[in-house]
Amino acid sequence: MASSPVNEPTRAPGKSELRNQKPKPDDRDESELLTVPDGWKEPAFSKEDNPRGLLEESSFATLFPKYREAYLKECWPLVQKALNEHHVNATLDLIEGSMTVCTTKKTFDPYIIIRARDLIKLLARSVSFEQAVRILQDDVACDIIKIGSLVRNKERFVKRRQRLIGPKGSTLKALELLTNCYIMVQGNTVSAIGPFSGLKEVRKVVLDTMKNIHPIYNIKTLMIKRELAKDSELRSQSWERFLPQFKHKNVNKRKEPKKKTVKKEYTPFPPPQPESQTDKELASGEYFLKASQKKRQKMEAIKAKQAEVLSKRQEERKKAFIPPKEKPAVKPREASTETKIDVAAIKEKIKKAKNKKLGALTAEEVKLKMEVDEKKKKKK
C-alpha cells in the first residue's frame, strides 16, 4: 500500500535551498537602521566575557614635571584604589619622576591597560584626579592635543592660547558646554576628556584657533548643530544650508603709495615709431627753406619771446607805482526826527508831578481814613 503523504517525515532544507531563499523585506526606513536609538548603551565588559584572563603582562610608564610631585603624592592612594578595582597595579617613582601601570594575572579586560595609560598621562598634564578617573569608564575617552609646534613665534602662540581660554575662561566654558567635554589648557598641550563626538569637535576648534581662526566662529556652528540635532526629520539631511560660511578677511597693512602707476592694457603690437626731426621739418615745410631763411625765422622767434618777457617785467614794475584803492569816506548821518527831544511834553510831565501829593499823609487825612476803616468793620 502506498503510504499517505501526511506520514512522510519532513526534510531539513539543504544549503542550496537556503541560498535561494530571499531575505524578507524590512518595513523600517534605512535612516532608522543606520541611527543609534536614543538611550542605547553598549553592555559593560565583565569577567564572564574573558574568564581565562590575559596571557602576557603589559605595562606603560610616563614622566611627570617637578611641580606635579606634591599633588601626585597626595592623590596616589586614590589612583591605586581606582585601578585595583580593575586589577591593574600602579607605581609612583619620585626619584625618576615617573608613573607606571601594569596588568596582573587577575586582569580580564584587555583594553583597561590603555585606559590606565591615559589616566597617568592626564595626571601628568595637570588634570585633577576627579576628572582624570572618568577615563576608566567605557563611554568616556580622552585626547591630548599638542599645540607647541603649531606657532613659531612665542608671543603669537601665547596670544592665541589665551584666545582659546577667553576672558575669565568664558570661551573654554562655552566649548565645554557644547561638546560635553572637560578641557584643560596647560603649557604646550590641551587635554580633553569626554565622549568621542565631543573630542572630535574640540580638536578641530583648538587647531583652528592656533591657525588664527577665532573660536567664536566654531562655537556658533556648534550651537546651530546642537539645535538641528533635536529635530528628528533633519537628522538624515545635509545641514550645509543652515551652517554659517565665514569668509577670511586678510587686511593688508602695507601703506599704499601716493602716486599709483596705472598699467596700460597689453597689446601685441609695438608702439608707433616717433617722428624724427627731418619728418617734422618736412611736415611744416621748413626742410625746403634756405639756410638764411631758417636763420631769420629763428631770430624772429627769439625776438618774439624776448618781447613777451619784457612786457611781463614792465607790468610787474608798474604794479609798485599803482596807488591802492581808497575806502570811501563815511558821511555823518543826519539826526532823525524821531530822536529829537520834545520840550513841551517834558514841561507837562513836570507840572503833573508837582500837582501830585508826595510824602506822608496829614493828620486830618489819617483821621478820615481811620473812621472809614471802623465803619467797614461794623458793617461786617
Coordinates of C-alpha atoms in Angstrom, one line a residue:
M1 CA 0.0 0.0 0.0
A2 CA 1.2 3.5 -0.7
S3 CA 1.9 5.5 2.3
S4 CA 0.0 8.7 2.8
P5 CA 1.9 12.0 2.2
V6 CA 0.9 13.1 5.7
N7 CA 3.0 10.5 7.4
E8 CA 6.2 11.3 5.4
P9 CA 9.0 12.8 7.5
T10 CA 9.8 16.5 6.9
R11 CA 13.2 17.1 5.3
A12 CA 15.6 19.7 6.5
P13 CA 16.3 22.4 3.9
G14 CA 19.6 21.9 2.1
K15 CA 22.4 24.5 1.5
S16 CA 21.2 25.2 -2.0
E17 CA 17.7 25.9 -0.7
L18 CA 19.0 28.3 1.9
R19 CA 21.0 30.2 -0.7
N20 CA 17.9 30.6 -2.9
Q21 CA 15.8 32.0 0.0
K22 CA 15.4 35.7 -0.4
P23 CA 15.5 37.9 2.7
K24 CA 12.2 39.3 3.8
P25 CA 11.9 43.0 3.1
D26 CA 12.1 45.1 6.2
D27 CA 9.4 47.8 6.6
R28 CA 11.7 50.1 8.5
D29 CA 13.5 53.0 6.8
E30 CA 17.2 53.0 6.2
S31 CA 17.7 56.1 8.3
E32 CA 16.2 54.2 11.3
L33 CA 18.5 51.3 10.8
L34 CA 21.6 53.5 10.5
T35 CA 21.0 55.7 13.5
V36 CA 21.6 54.5 17.1
P37 CA 18.4 54.6 19.2
D38 CA 18.3 57.1 22.0
G39 CA 19.3 55.8 25.4
W40 CA 21.1 52.7 24.0
K41 CA 24.4 51.8 25.7
E42 CA 26.9 49.1 25.0
P43 CA 26.9 46.4 27.7
A44 CA 29.8 46.6 30.1
F45 CA 32.8 44.2 29.7
S46 CA 32.6 41.7 32.6
K47 CA 34.7 38.8 33.8
E48 CA 32.3 36.3 32.1
D49 CA 33.4 37.7 28.7
N50 CA 37.0 36.7 29.3
P51 CA 37.2 34.2 32.2
R52 CA 40.7 33.0 31.5
G53 CA 42.3 36.4 31.7
L54 CA 45.4 37.7 29.8
L55 CA 48.4 35.7 28.6
E56 CA 51.1 38.3 28.9
E57 CA 51.8 41.3 31.2
S58 CA 51.6 44.8 29.7
S59 CA 52.9 48.0 31.2
F60 CA 53.2 51.7 30.4
A61 CA 55.2 54.4 32.0
T62 CA 55.2 58.2 31.7
L63 CA 57.2 61.1 33.2
F64 CA 55.7 64.0 35.1
P65 CA 57.0 67.5 35.8
K66 CA 58.5 68.5 39.1
Y67 CA 55.6 70.8 40.1
R68 CA 53.2 67.9 39.9
E69 CA 55.1 65.8 42.5
A70 CA 53.3 67.2 45.6
Y71 CA 49.8 66.7 44.1
L72 CA 50.6 63.2 42.9
K73 CA 51.9 62.2 46.4
E74 CA 48.5 63.2 47.9
C75 CA 46.2 61.6 45.4
W76 CA 48.3 58.5 44.6
P77 CA 46.4 56.2 47.1
L78 CA 43.1 57.1 45.3
V79 CA 44.7 56.3 41.9
Q80 CA 45.8 52.9 43.2
K81 CA 42.3 52.2 44.7
A82 CA 40.6 53.1 41.4
L83 CA 43.0 50.9 39.3
N84 CA 42.9 47.9 41.8
E85 CA 39.1 47.6 41.1
H86 CA 40.2 46.7 37.5
H87 CA 43.1 44.5 38.7
V88 CA 45.8 46.9 37.5
N89 CA 48.9 47.8 39.5
A90 CA 50.2 51.4 39.7
T91 CA 53.6 52.6 41.0
L92 CA 54.9 56.1 41.6
D93 CA 58.7 56.7 41.3
L94 CA 59.6 60.1 42.8
I95 CA 63.3 59.7 42.2
E96 CA 63.0 59.2 38.4
G97 CA 59.8 61.3 38.2
S98 CA 57.7 58.6 36.5
M99 CA 54.4 56.7 36.9
T100 CA 54.0 53.1 35.8
V101 CA 50.9 50.9 35.3
C102 CA 50.9 47.2 34.6
T103 CA 48.4 44.3 34.3
T104 CA 48.1 41.4 36.7
K105 CA 47.0 37.7 36.4
K106 CA 43.5 38.7 37.6
T107 CA 43.1 41.4 34.8
F108 CA 40.3 40.3 32.4
D109 CA 39.7 43.4 30.4
P110 CA 42.4 43.7 27.7
Y111 CA 41.6 47.4 27.0
I112 CA 41.9 48.6 30.6
I113 CA 45.6 49.0 30.4
I114 CA 45.2 51.5 27.6
R115 CA 42.7 53.5 29.8
A116 CA 45.2 53.2 32.7
R117 CA 47.9 54.6 30.5
D118 CA 45.6 57.6 29.5
L119 CA 44.9 58.2 33.2
I120 CA 48.6 58.7 34.2
K121 CA 49.1 60.8 31.0
L122 CA 46.3 63.1 32.1
L123 CA 47.6 63.3 35.7
A124 CA 51.0 64.4 34.3
R125 CA 49.3 67.1 32.2
S126 CA 47.8 68.9 35.3
V127 CA 44.4 67.3 35.1
S128 CA 42.8 66.8 38.5
F129 CA 42.2 63.2 39.8
E130 CA 38.4 63.7 39.9
Q131 CA 38.3 64.4 36.2
A132 CA 41.1 62.0 35.1
V133 CA 39.5 59.0 36.8
R134 CA 36.5 59.3 34.4
I135 CA 38.7 57.8 31.6
L136 CA 38.2 54.4 33.2
Q137 CA 34.5 54.4 32.1
D138 CA 33.6 52.8 28.8
D139 CA 31.7 55.7 27.2
V140 CA 34.5 58.3 28.0
A141 CA 37.7 58.9 26.0
C142 CA 40.5 61.5 26.1
D143 CA 42.6 63.4 23.7
I144 CA 45.9 65.3 24.4
I145 CA 46.4 67.9 21.6
K146 CA 50.0 69.2 21.2
I147 CA 49.9 72.9 20.2
G148 CA 53.5 73.9 21.0
S149 CA 54.9 73.3 17.4
L150 CA 51.9 74.9 15.6
V151 CA 53.1 78.5 16.0
R152 CA 56.7 79.5 15.8
N153 CA 56.6 83.0 17.3
K154 CA 56.3 82.7 21.2
E155 CA 54.3 85.9 21.7
R156 CA 51.8 85.0 18.9
F157 CA 51.5 81.5 20.5
V158 CA 50.7 82.9 23.9
K159 CA 48.1 85.3 22.4
R160 CA 46.3 82.5 20.5
R161 CA 46.4 80.2 23.5
Q162 CA 44.8 83.0 25.6
R163 CA 42.2 83.5 22.9
L164 CA 41.2 79.8 23.3
I165 CA 40.7 80.3 27.0
G166 CA 38.9 83.6 26.6
P167 CA 38.2 86.4 29.2
K168 CA 37.9 84.7 32.6
G169 CA 37.7 81.3 30.9
S170 CA 34.3 82.1 29.2
T171 CA 35.3 80.7 25.7
L172 CA 36.6 77.5 27.3
K173 CA 33.4 77.1 29.4
A174 CA 31.2 77.6 26.3
L175 CA 33.2 75.0 24.5
E176 CA 32.8 72.5 27.4
L177 CA 29.0 73.0 27.5
L178 CA 28.6 72.5 23.7
T179 CA 30.9 69.4 23.5
N180 CA 30.2 67.8 26.9
C181 CA 33.9 67.6 27.5
Y182 CA 36.3 68.7 30.2
I183 CA 39.1 70.8 28.7
M184 CA 42.4 71.7 30.4
V185 CA 44.9 74.1 28.7
Q186 CA 48.4 73.6 30.2
G187 CA 51.7 74.7 28.7
N188 CA 52.1 73.3 25.2
T189 CA 49.2 70.8 25.3
V190 CA 45.4 70.8 25.6
S191 CA 43.8 67.9 27.4
A192 CA 40.2 66.9 26.7
I193 CA 38.0 64.3 28.4
G194 CA 34.5 63.3 27.2
P195 CA 32.6 61.4 24.5
F196 CA 34.1 60.6 21.1
S197 CA 31.9 63.1 19.2
G198 CA 32.8 65.9 21.5
L199 CA 36.5 65.2 21.3
K200 CA 36.4 65.5 17.6
E201 CA 34.9 69.0 17.8
V202 CA 37.4 70.1 20.5
R203 CA 40.4 69.1 18.4
K204 CA 39.0 71.0 15.4
V205 CA 38.4 74.1 17.4
V206 CA 41.8 74.0 19.1
L207 CA 43.7 73.5 15.8
D208 CA 41.7 76.3 14.1
T209 CA 42.4 78.7 16.9
M210 CA 46.1 78.1 16.6
K211 CA 45.7 78.7 12.8
N212 CA 44.4 82.2 13.6
I213 CA 40.7 81.4 13.3
H214 CA 38.7 82.8 16.2
P215 CA 36.9 80.1 18.3
I216 CA 33.7 82.1 18.3
Y217 CA 33.0 81.1 14.7
N218 CA 33.2 77.4 15.6
I219 CA 31.1 77.9 18.7
K220 CA 28.4 79.5 16.6
T221 CA 28.5 76.5 14.3
L222 CA 28.3 74.1 17.2
M223 CA 25.3 75.9 18.7
I224 CA 23.4 75.6 15.3
K225 CA 24.3 71.9 15.1
R226 CA 23.0 71.3 18.6
E227 CA 19.6 72.8 17.7
L228 CA 19.4 70.9 14.4
A229 CA 20.2 67.6 16.1
K230 CA 17.0 68.0 18.2
D231 CA 14.8 67.7 15.0
S232 CA 14.3 64.1 14.1
E233 CA 13.4 65.0 10.4
L234 CA 16.7 66.8 9.8
R235 CA 18.9 64.0 11.1
S236 CA 19.2 62.3 7.8
Q237 CA 19.5 65.6 5.8
S238 CA 22.5 67.7 4.9
W239 CA 23.0 70.7 7.3
E240 CA 25.2 72.8 5.0
R241 CA 22.4 75.2 4.1
F242 CA 21.9 76.1 7.8
L243 CA 25.5 76.4 8.8
P244 CA 27.2 79.9 8.5
Q245 CA 30.0 80.3 6.0
F246 CA 32.6 82.7 7.3
K247 CA 35.0 84.4 4.8
H248 CA 38.6 85.1 5.5
K249 CA 39.3 88.9 5.6
N250 CA 43.1 89.4 5.5
V251 CA 43.6 93.1 5.9
N252 CA 46.6 94.4 4.0
K253 CA 48.6 96.6 6.4
R254 CA 51.0 97.9 3.7
K255 CA 50.7 101.6 3.1
E256 CA 49.6 102.4 -0.4
P257 CA 51.8 104.7 -2.5
K258 CA 50.6 108.3 -3.1
K259 CA 51.3 108.0 -6.9
K260 CA 49.8 104.9 -8.3
T261 CA 51.0 103.8 -11.7
V262 CA 48.2 102.6 -13.8
K263 CA 49.3 99.8 -16.1
K264 CA 48.3 100.1 -19.7
E265 CA 46.4 97.4 -21.4
Y266 CA 48.6 94.8 -23.1
T267 CA 48.7 94.9 -26.9
P268 CA 50.7 92.5 -29.0
F269 CA 51.5 95.3 -31.5
P270 CA 54.6 97.5 -30.9
P271 CA 54.1 101.3 -30.2
P272 CA 54.2 103.7 -33.3
Q273 CA 57.7 104.9 -34.2
P274 CA 58.2 108.6 -33.0
E275 CA 58.8 111.2 -35.8
S276 CA 62.3 112.3 -36.4
Q277 CA 63.4 116.0 -36.8
T278 CA 63.5 115.7 -40.6
D279 CA 59.9 114.3 -40.7
K280 CA 58.7 117.3 -38.6
E281 CA 60.5 119.7 -40.9
L282 CA 59.0 118.1 -44.0
A283 CA 55.5 118.3 -42.4
S284 CA 55.9 122.0 -41.6
G285 CA 57.8 122.9 -44.9
E286 CA 61.0 124.1 -43.1
Y287 CA 63.0 121.4 -44.8
F288 CA 62.8 123.1 -48.2
L289 CA 63.9 126.6 -46.8
K290 CA 67.4 128.0 -47.4
A291 CA 69.9 128.4 -44.5
S292 CA 69.4 132.2 -44.4
Q293 CA 65.6 131.9 -44.3
K294 CA 65.9 129.4 -41.4
K295 CA 68.2 131.7 -39.5
R296 CA 65.9 134.6 -40.0
Q297 CA 62.9 132.5 -38.7
K298 CA 64.9 131.5 -35.6
M299 CA 65.9 135.2 -34.9
E300 CA 62.2 136.2 -35.2
A301 CA 61.1 133.5 -32.8
I302 CA 63.8 134.6 -30.3
K303 CA 62.8 138.3 -30.6
A304 CA 59.1 137.4 -30.1
K305 CA 60.0 135.6 -26.9
Q306 CA 62.2 138.4 -25.7
A307 CA 59.3 140.9 -26.3
E308 CA 56.9 138.8 -24.2
V309 CA 59.4 138.6 -21.3
L310 CA 60.0 142.4 -21.5
S311 CA 56.3 143.1 -21.4
K312 CA 55.8 140.9 -18.3
R313 CA 58.7 142.6 -16.5
Q314 CA 57.3 146.1 -17.2
E315 CA 53.9 145.1 -15.9
E316 CA 55.4 143.8 -12.7
R317 CA 57.4 147.1 -12.2
K318 CA 54.3 149.3 -12.9
K319 CA 52.4 147.4 -10.1
A320 CA 54.6 149.1 -7.5
F321 CA 53.5 152.6 -8.7
I322 CA 49.8 151.9 -8.9
P323 CA 48.1 153.6 -5.9
P324 CA 45.9 151.4 -3.7
K325 CA 42.1 151.9 -3.8
E326 CA 41.0 154.2 -1.0
K327 CA 37.9 153.4 1.0
P328 CA 35.0 155.8 0.5
A329 CA 34.6 158.4 3.3
V330 CA 31.6 157.8 5.5
K331 CA 29.2 160.8 5.6
P332 CA 27.8 161.8 9.0
R333 CA 24.2 160.8 9.3
E334 CA 21.6 163.5 10.0
A335 CA 19.7 163.2 13.3
S336 CA 16.4 161.6 12.8
T337 CA 13.2 163.5 13.7
E338 CA 12.2 160.6 16.0
T339 CA 15.2 161.1 18.3
K340 CA 14.5 164.9 18.8
I341 CA 13.6 165.9 22.3
D342 CA 10.0 167.2 22.8
V343 CA 10.4 170.1 25.3
A344 CA 6.7 170.8 25.5
A345 CA 5.9 167.2 26.6
I346 CA 8.6 167.3 29.3
K347 CA 7.1 170.5 30.8
E348 CA 3.6 169.0 31.0
K349 CA 5.1 166.0 32.9
I350 CA 6.8 168.2 35.4
K351 CA 3.6 170.2 36.1
K352 CA 1.6 166.9 36.7
A353 CA 4.3 165.7 39.1
K354 CA 4.1 169.0 41.1
N355 CA 0.3 168.7 41.5
K356 CA 0.7 165.2 43.0
K357 CA 1.0 165.0 46.8
L358 CA 4.2 163.4 47.9
G359 CA 5.4 162.2 51.3
A360 CA 3.3 161.1 54.5
L361 CA -0.5 161.9 54.9
T362 CA -1.6 164.9 57.1
A363 CA -3.4 164.4 60.5
E364 CA -6.8 165.1 59.1
E365 CA -6.4 162.6 56.3
V366 CA -5.3 159.9 58.8
K367 CA -8.4 160.5 60.9
L368 CA -10.7 160.3 57.9
K369 CA -9.1 157.0 56.9
M370 CA -9.4 155.5 60.4
E371 CA -13.1 156.4 60.5
V372 CA -13.7 154.8 57.1
D373 CA -12.0 151.6 58.3
E374 CA -14.1 151.4 61.5
K375 CA -17.3 151.8 59.6
K376 CA -16.3 148.9 57.3
K377 CA -15.6 146.7 60.4
K378 CA -19.0 147.4 62.0
K379 CA -20.8 146.5 58.8
K380 CA -19.1 143.1 58.7

